[in-house]
PDB file of C-alpha atoms in Angstrom:
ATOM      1  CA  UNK A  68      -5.974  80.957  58.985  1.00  0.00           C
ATOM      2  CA  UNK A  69      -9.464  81.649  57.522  1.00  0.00           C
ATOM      3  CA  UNK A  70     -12.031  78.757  56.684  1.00  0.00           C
ATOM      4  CA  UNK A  71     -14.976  80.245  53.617  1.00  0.00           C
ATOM      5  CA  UNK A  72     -17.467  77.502  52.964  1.00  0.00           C
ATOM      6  CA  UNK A  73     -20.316  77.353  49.921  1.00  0.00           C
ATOM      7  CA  UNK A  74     -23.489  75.020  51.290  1.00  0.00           C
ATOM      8  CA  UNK A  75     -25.249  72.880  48.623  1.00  0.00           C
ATOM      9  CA  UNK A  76     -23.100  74.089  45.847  1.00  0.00           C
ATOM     10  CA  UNK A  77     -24.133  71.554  43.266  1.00  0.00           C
ATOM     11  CA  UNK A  78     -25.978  68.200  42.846  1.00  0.00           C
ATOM     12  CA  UNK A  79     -24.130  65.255  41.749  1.00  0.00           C
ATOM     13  CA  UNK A  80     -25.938  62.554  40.030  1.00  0.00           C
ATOM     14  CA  UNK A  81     -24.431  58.995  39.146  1.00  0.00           C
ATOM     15  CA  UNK A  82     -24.489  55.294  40.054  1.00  0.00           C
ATOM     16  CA  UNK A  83     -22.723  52.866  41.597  1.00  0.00           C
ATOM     17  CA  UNK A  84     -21.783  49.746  42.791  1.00  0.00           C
ATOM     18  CA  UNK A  85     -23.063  48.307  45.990  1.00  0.00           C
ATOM     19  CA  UNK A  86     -21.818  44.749  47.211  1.00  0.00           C
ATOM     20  CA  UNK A  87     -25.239  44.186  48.935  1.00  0.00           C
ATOM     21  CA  UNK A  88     -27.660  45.953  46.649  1.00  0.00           C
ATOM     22  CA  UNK A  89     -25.833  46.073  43.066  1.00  0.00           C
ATOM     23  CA  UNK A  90     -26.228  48.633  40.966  1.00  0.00           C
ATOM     24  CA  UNK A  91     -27.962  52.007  42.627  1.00  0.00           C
ATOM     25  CA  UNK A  92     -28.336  55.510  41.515  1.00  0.00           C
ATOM     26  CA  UNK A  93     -27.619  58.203  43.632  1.00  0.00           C
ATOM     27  CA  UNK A  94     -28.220  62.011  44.630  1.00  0.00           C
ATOM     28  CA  UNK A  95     -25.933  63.964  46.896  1.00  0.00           C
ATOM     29  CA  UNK A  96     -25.730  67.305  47.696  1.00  0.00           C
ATOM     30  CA  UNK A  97     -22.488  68.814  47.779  1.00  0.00           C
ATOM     31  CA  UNK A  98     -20.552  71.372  50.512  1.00  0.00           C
ATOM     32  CA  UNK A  99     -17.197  72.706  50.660  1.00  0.00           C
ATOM     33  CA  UNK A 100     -15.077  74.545  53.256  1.00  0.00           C
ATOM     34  CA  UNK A 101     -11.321  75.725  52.398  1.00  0.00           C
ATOM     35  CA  UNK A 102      -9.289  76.790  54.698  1.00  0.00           C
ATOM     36  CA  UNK A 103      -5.928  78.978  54.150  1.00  0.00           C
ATOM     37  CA  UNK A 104      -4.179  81.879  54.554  1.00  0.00           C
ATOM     38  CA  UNK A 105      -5.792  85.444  52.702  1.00  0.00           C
ATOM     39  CA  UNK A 106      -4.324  86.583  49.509  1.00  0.00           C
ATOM     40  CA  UNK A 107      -3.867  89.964  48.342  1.00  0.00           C
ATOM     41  CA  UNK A 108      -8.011  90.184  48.272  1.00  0.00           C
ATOM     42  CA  UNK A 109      -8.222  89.416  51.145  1.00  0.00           C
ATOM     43  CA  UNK A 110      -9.880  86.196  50.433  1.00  0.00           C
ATOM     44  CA  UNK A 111      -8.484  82.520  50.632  1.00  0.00           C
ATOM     45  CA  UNK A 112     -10.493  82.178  47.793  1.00  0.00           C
ATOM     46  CA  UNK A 113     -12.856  84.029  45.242  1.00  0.00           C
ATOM     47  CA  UNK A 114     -16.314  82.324  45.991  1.00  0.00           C
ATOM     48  CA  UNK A 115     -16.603  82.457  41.822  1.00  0.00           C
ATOM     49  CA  UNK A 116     -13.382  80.335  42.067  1.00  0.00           C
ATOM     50  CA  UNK A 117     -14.285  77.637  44.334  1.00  0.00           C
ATOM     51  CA  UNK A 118     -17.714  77.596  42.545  1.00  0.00           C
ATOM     52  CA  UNK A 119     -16.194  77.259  39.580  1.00  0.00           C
ATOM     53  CA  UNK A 120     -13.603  74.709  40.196  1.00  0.00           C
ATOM     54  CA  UNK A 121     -15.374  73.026  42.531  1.00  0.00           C
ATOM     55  CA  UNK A 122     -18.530  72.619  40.716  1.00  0.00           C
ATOM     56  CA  UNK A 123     -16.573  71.689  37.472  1.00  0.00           C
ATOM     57  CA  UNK A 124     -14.405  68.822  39.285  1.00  0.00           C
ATOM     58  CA  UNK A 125     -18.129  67.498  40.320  1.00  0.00           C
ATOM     59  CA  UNK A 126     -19.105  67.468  36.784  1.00  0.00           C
ATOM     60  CA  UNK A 127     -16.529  66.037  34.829  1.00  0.00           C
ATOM     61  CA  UNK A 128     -14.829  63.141  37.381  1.00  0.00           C
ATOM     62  CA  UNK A 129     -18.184  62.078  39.128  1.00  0.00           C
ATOM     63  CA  UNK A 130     -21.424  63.224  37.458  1.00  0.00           C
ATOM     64  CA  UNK A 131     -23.265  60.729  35.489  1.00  0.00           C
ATOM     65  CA  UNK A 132     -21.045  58.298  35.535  1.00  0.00           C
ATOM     66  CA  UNK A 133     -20.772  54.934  37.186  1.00  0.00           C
ATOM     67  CA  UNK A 134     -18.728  55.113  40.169  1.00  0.00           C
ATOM     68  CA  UNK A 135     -16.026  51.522  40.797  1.00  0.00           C
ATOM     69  CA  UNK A 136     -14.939  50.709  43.977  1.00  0.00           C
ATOM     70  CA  UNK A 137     -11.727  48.856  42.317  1.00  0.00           C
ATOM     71  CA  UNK A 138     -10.623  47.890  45.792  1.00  0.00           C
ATOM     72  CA  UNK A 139     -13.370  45.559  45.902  1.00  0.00           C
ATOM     73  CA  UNK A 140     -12.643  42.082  45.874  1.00  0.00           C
ATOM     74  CA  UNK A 141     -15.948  41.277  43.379  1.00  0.00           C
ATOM     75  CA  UNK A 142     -15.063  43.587  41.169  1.00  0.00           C
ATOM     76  CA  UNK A 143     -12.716  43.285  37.805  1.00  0.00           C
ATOM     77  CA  UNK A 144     -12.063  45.881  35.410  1.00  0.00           C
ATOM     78  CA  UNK A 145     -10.237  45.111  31.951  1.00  0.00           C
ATOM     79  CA  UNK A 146      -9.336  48.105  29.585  1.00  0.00           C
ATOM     80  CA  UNK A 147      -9.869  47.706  25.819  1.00  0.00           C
ATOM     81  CA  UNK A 148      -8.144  50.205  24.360  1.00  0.00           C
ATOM     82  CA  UNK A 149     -10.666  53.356  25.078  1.00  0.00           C
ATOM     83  CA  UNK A 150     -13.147  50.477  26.029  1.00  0.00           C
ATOM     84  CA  UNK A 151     -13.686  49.776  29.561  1.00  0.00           C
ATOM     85  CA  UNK A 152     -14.912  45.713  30.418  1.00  0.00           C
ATOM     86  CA  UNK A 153     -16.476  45.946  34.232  1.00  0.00           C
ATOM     87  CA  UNK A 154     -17.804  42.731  35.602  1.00  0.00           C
ATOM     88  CA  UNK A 155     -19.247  42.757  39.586  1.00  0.00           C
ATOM     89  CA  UNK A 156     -20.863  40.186  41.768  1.00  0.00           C
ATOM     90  CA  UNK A 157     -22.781  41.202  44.733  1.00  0.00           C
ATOM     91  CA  UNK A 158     -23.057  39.086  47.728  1.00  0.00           C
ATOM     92  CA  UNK A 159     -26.175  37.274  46.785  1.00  0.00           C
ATOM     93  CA  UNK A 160     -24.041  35.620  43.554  1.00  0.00           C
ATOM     94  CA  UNK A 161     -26.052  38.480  41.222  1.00  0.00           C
ATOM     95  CA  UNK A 162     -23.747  39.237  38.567  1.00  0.00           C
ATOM     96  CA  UNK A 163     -24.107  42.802  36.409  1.00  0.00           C
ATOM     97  CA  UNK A 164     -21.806  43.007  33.525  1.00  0.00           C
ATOM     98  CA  UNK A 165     -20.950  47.062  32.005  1.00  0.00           C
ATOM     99  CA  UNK A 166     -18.995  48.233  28.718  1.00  0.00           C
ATOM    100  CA  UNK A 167     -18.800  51.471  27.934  1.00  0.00           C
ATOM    101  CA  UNK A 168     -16.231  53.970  27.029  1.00  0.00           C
ATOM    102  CA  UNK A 169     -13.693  54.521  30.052  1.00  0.00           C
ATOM    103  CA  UNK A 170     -15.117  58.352  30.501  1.00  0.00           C
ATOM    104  CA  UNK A 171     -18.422  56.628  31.586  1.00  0.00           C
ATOM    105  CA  UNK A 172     -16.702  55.116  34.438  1.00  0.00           C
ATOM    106  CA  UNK A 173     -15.054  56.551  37.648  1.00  0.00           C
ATOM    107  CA  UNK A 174     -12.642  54.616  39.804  1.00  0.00           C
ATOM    108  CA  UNK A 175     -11.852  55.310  43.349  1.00  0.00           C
ATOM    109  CA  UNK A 176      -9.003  53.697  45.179  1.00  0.00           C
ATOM    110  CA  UNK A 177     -11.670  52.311  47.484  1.00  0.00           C
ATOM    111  CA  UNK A 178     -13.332  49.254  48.887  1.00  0.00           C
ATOM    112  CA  UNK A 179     -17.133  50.588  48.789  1.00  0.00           C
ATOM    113  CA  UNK A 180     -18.748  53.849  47.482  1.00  0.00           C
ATOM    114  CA  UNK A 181     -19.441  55.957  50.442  1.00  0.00           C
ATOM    115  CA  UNK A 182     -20.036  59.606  50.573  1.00  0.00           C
ATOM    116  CA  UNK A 183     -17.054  59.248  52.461  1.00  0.00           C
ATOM    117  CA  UNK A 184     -14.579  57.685  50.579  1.00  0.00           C
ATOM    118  CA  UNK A 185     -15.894  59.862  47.162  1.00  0.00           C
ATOM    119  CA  UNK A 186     -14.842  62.825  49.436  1.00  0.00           C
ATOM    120  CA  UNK A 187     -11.914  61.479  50.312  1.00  0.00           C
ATOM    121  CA  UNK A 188     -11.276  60.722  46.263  1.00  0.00           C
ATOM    122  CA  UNK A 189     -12.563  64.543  45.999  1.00  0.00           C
ATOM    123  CA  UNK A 190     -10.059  65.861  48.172  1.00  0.00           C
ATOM    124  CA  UNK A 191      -7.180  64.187  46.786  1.00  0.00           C
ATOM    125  CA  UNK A 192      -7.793  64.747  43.594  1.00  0.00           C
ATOM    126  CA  UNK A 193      -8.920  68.491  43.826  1.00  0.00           C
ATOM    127  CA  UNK A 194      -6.537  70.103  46.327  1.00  0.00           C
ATOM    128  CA  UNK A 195      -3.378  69.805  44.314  1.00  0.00           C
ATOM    129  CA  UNK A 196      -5.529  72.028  41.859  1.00  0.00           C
ATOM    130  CA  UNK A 197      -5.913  74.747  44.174  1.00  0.00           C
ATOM    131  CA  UNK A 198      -3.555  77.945  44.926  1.00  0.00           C
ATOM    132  CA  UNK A 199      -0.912  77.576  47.410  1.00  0.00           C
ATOM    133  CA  UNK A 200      -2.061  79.548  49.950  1.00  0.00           C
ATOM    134  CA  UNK A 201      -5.198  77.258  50.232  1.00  0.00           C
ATOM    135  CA  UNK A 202      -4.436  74.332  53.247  1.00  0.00           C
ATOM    136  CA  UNK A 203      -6.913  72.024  53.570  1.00  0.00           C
ATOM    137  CA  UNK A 204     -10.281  71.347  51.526  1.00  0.00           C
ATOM    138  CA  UNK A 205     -13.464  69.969  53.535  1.00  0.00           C
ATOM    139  CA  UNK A 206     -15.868  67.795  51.143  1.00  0.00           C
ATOM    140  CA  UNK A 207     -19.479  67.079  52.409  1.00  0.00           C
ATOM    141  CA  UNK A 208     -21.601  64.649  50.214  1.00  0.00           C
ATOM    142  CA  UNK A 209     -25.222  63.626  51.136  1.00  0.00           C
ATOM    143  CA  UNK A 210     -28.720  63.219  49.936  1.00  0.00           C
ATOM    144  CA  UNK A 211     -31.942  65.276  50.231  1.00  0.00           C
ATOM    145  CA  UNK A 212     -33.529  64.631  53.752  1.00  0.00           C
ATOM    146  CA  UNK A 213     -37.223  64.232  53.247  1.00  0.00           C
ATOM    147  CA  UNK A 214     -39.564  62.328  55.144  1.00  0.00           C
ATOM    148  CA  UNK A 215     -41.971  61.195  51.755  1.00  0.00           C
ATOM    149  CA  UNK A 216     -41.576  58.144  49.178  1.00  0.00           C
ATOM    150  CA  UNK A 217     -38.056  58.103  47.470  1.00  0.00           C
ATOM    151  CA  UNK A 218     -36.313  55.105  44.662  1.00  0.00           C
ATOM    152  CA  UNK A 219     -33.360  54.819  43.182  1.00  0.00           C
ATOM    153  CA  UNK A 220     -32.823  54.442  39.855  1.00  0.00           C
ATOM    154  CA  UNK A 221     -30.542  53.948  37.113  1.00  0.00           C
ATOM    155  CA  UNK A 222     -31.046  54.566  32.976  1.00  0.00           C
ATOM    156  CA  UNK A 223     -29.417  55.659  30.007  1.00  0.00           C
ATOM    157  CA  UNK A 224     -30.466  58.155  27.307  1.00  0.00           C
ATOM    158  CA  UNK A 225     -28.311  57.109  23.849  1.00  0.00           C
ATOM    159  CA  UNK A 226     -30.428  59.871  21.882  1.00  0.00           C
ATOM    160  CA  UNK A 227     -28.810  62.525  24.465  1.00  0.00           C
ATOM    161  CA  UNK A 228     -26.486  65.099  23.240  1.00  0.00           C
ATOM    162  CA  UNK A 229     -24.289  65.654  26.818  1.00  0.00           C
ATOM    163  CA  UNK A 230     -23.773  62.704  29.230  1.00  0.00           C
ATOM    164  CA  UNK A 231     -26.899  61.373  29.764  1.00  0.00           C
ATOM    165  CA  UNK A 232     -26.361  58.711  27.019  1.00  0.00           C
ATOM    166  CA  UNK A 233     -23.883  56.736  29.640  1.00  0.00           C
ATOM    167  CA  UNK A 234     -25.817  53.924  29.930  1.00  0.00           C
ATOM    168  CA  UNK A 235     -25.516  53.828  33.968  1.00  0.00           C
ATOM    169  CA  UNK A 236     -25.764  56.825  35.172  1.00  0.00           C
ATOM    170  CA  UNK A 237     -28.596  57.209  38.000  1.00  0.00           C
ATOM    171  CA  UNK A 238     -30.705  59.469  40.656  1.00  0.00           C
ATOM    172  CA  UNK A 239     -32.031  59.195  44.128  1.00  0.00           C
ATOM    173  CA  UNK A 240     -35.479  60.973  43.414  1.00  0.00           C
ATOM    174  CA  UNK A 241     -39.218  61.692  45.038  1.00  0.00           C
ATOM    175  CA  UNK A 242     -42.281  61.124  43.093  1.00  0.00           C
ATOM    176  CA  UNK A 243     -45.521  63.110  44.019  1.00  0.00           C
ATOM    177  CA  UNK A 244     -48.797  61.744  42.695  1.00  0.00           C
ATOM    178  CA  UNK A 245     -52.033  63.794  42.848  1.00  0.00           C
ATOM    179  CA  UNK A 246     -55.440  61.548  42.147  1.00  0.00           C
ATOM    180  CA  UNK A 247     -58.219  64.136  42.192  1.00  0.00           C
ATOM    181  CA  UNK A 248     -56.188  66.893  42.728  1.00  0.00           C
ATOM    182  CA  UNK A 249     -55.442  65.667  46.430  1.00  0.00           C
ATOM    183  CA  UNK A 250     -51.850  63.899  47.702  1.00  0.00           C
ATOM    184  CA  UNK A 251     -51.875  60.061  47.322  1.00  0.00           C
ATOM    185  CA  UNK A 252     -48.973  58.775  49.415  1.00  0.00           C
ATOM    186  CA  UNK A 253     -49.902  55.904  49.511  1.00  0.00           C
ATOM    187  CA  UNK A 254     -49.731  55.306  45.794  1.00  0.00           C
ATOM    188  CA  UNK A 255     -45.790  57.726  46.111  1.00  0.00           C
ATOM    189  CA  UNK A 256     -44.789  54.874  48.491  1.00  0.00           C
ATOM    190  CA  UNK A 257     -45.896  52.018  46.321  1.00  0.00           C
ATOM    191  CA  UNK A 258     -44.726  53.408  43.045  1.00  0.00           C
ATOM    192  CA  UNK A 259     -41.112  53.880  45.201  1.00  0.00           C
ATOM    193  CA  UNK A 260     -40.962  50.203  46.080  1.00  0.00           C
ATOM    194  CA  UNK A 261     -41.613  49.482  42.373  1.00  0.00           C
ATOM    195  CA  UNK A 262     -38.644  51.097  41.358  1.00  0.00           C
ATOM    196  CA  UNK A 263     -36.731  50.707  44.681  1.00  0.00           C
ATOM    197  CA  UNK A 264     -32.619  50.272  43.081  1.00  0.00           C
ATOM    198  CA  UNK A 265     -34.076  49.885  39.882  1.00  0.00           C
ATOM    199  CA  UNK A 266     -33.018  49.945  36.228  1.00  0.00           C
ATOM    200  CA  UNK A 267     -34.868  51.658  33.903  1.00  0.00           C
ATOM    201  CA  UNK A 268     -34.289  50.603  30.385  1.00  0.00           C
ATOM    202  CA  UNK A 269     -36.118  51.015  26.479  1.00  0.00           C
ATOM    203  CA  UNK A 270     -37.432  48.374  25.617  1.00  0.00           C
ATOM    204  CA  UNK A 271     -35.931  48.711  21.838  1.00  0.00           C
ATOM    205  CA  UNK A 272     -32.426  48.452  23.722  1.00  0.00           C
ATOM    206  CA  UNK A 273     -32.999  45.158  25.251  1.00  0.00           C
ATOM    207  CA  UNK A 274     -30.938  43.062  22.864  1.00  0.00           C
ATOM    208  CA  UNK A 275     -31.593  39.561  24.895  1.00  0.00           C
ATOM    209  CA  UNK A 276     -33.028  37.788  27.847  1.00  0.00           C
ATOM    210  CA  UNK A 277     -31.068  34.789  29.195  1.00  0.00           C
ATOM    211  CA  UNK A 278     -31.346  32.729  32.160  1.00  0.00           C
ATOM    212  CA  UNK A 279     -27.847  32.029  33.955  1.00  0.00           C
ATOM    213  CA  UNK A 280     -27.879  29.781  37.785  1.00  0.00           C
ATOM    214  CA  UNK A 281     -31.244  29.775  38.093  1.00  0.00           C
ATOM    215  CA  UNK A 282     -31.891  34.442  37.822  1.00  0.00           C
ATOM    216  CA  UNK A 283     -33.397  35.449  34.564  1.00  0.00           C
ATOM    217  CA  UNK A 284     -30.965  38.482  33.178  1.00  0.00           C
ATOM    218  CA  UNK A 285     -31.275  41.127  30.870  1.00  0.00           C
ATOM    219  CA  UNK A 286     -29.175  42.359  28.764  1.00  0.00           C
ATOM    220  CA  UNK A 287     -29.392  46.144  26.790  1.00  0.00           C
ATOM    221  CA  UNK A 288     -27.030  47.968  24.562  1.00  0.00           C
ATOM    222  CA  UNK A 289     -27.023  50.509  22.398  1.00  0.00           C
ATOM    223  CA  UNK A 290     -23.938  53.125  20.384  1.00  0.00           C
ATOM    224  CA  UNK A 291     -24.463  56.548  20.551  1.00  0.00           C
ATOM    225  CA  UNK A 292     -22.355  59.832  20.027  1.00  0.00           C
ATOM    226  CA  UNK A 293     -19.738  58.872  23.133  1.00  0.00           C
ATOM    227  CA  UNK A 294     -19.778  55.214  21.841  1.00  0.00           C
ATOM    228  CA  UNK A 295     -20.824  51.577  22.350  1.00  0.00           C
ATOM    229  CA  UNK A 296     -22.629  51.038  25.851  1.00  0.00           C
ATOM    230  CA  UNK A 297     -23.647  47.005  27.400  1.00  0.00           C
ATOM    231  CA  UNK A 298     -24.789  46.689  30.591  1.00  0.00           C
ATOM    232  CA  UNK A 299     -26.455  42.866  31.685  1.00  0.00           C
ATOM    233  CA  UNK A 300     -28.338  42.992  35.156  1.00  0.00           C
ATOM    234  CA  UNK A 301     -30.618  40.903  36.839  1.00  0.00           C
ATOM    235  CA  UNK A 302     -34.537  40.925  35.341  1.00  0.00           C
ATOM    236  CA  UNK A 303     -35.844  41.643  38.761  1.00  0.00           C
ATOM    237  CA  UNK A 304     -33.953  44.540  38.873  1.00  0.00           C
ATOM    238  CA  UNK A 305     -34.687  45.705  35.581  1.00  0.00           C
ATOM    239  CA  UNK A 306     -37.786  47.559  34.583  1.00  0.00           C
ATOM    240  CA  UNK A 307     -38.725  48.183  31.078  1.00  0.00           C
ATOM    241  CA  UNK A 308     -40.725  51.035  29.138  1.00  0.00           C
ATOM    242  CA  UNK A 309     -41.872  51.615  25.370  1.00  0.00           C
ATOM    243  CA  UNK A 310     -39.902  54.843  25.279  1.00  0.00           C
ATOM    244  CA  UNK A 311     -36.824  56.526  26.165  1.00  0.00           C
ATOM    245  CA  UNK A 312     -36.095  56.869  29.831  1.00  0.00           C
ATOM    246  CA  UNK A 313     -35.929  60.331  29.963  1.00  0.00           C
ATOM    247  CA  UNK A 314     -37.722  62.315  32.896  1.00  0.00           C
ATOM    248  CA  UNK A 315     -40.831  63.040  31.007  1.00  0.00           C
ATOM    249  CA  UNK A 316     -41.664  59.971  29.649  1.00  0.00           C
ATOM    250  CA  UNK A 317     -41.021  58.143  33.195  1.00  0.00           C
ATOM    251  CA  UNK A 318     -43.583  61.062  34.774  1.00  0.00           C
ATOM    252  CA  UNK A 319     -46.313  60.294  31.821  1.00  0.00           C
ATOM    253  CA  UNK A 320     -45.986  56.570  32.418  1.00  0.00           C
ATOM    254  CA  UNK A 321     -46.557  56.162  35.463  1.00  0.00           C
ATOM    255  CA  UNK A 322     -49.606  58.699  35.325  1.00  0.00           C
ATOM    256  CA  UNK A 323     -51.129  56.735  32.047  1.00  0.00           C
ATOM    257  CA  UNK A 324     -50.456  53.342  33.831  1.00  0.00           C
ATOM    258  CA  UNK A 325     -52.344  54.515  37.174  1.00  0.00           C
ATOM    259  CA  UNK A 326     -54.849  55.941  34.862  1.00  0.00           C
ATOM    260  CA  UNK A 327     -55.548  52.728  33.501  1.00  0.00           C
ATOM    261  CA  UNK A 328     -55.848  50.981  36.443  1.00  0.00           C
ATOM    262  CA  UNK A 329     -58.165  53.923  38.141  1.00  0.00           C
ATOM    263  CA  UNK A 330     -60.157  55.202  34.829  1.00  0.00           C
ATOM    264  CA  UNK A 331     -62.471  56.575  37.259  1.00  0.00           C
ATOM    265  CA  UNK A 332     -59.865  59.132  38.758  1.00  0.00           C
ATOM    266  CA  UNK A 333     -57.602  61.825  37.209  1.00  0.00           C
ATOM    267  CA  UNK A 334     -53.905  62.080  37.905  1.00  0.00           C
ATOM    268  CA  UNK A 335     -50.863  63.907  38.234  1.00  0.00           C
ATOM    269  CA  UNK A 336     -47.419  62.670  38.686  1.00  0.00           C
ATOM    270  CA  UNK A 337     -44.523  65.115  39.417  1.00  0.00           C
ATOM    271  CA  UNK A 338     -41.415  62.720  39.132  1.00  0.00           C
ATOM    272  CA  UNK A 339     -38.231  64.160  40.193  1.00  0.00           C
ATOM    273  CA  UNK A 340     -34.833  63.770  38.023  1.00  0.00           C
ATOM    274  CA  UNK A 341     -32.664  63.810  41.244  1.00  0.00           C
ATOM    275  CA  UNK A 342     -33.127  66.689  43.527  1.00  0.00           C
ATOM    276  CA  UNK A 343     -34.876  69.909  42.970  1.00  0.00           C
ATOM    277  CA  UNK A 344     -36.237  69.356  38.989  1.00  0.00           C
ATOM    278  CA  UNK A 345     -38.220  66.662  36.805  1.00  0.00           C
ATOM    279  CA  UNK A 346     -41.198  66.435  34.982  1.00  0.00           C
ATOM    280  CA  UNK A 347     -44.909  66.108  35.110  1.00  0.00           C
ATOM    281  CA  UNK A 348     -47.406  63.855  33.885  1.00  0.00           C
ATOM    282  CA  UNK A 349     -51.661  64.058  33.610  1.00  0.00           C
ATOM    283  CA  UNK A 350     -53.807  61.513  32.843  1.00  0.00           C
TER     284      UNK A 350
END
């Protein structure tokens, strides 16, 4: 038997569900180990292959979508023809409420979302994919260790051609503010507690605002090329802009709004869009 492996092979981005925290985005790096016997190559497996296959299972059953435990007890899912209904209560009584086309979701036979049970759901659902002469697949899923500021976040993107339009779909990122062309952490570390498991939404998509046992809620929606997307949440944990969500126009607001509250210093704001890319923005 021979074991290959590929370290950091891809970035998945997505949200979930958390019973104590709600509705988080997420970051995690991805490695893989096979191990099997060689084939005529020489190889258990072409490291183009497990790229590819790999890196293509990671696209279209995890990233950016919303990821269900549907073992969990506070969770209920009802199908509507290609319509998925998803309500969830965490253990605080917060309630979050999701429609969406059923490609937007992901459901693992699960209790929680864990880099180890989405691993697990990896595994299972890979390996019968794989030649025969491949025995055992090793999934390793985990976020960028860094020692500066980092949020969570969640958003949707309905003018997006590819998958970004899911209305849920989220990032574990850094943000990196110069004022005066010198590091401000303290300013990274407040601007992360800001957004700490937030939701970032347009303000033209926020249909209503209702109050429900005592928590204000919003509610957004929107239809776009993949279909009709609702998603209700808690207020607090909802934070809403003038523009789309995208990367740039998060980066830019946060410089013009620190701006505004420093005129007498100049900014710059390098926000990340998970791990390794984003945007940046001056004022």
């Amino acid at each position: 038997m021979s074991t290959l492996f590929v370290e950091r092979l891809t970035v998945v981005d997505f949200c979930f569900l958390d019973t104590h925290r709600g509705l988080l985005g997420e970051s995690w790096l991805l490695d893989v180990e096979l191990t099997g016997r060689l084939d005529a190559q020489g190889m258990v497996l072409d490291f183009g292959d497990v790229k590819r296959q790999v890196k293509h299972h990671a696209d279209e059953r995890y990233d950016h979508k919303l990821i269900v435990p549907s073992r969990n007890d506070t969770c209920r899912i009802d199908a509507k023809g290609s319509s998925v209904e998803l309500a969830f209560r965490t253990e605080g009584g917060d309630r979050l409420l999701h429609r969406s086309p059923a490609d937007a979701l992901c459901l693992i036979d699960a209790p929680a979302v864990t880099s180890e049970t989405v691993a697990a759901d990896f595994v299972a659902t890979l390996k019968p994919q794989l030649p025969a002469n491949v025995d055992s697949l090793d999934i390793r899923l985990y976020p960028e260790i860094t020692a500066d500021a980092y949020f969570h976040y969640c958003h949707g993107l309905k003018h997006h051609a590819g998958n970004c339009q899911r209305i849920a779909h989220g990032h574990r990122s850094l943000m990196k503010i110069l004022r005066d062309g010198r590091r401000d952490t303290a300013l990274e570390a407040e601007w992360a507690e800001r957004w700490r498991d937030i939701y970032i939404g347009s303000r033209e998509d926020l249909v209503a605002e209702f109050d429900d046992g005592g928590s204000r809620y919003h509610h957004y929606r929107y239809t776009s090329n993949q279909g009709r997307f609702e998603l209700q949440l808690p207020a607090a944990r909802s934070y809403v802009i003038d523009t789309d969500s995208t990367i740039e126009n998060l980066a830019q607001h946060v410089a013009d709004r620190l701006h505004g509250e420093q005129p007498a210093h100049r900014f710059e704001v390098r926000a990340f869009e998970g791990i390794g890319k984003g945007a940046i923005g001056r004022a």
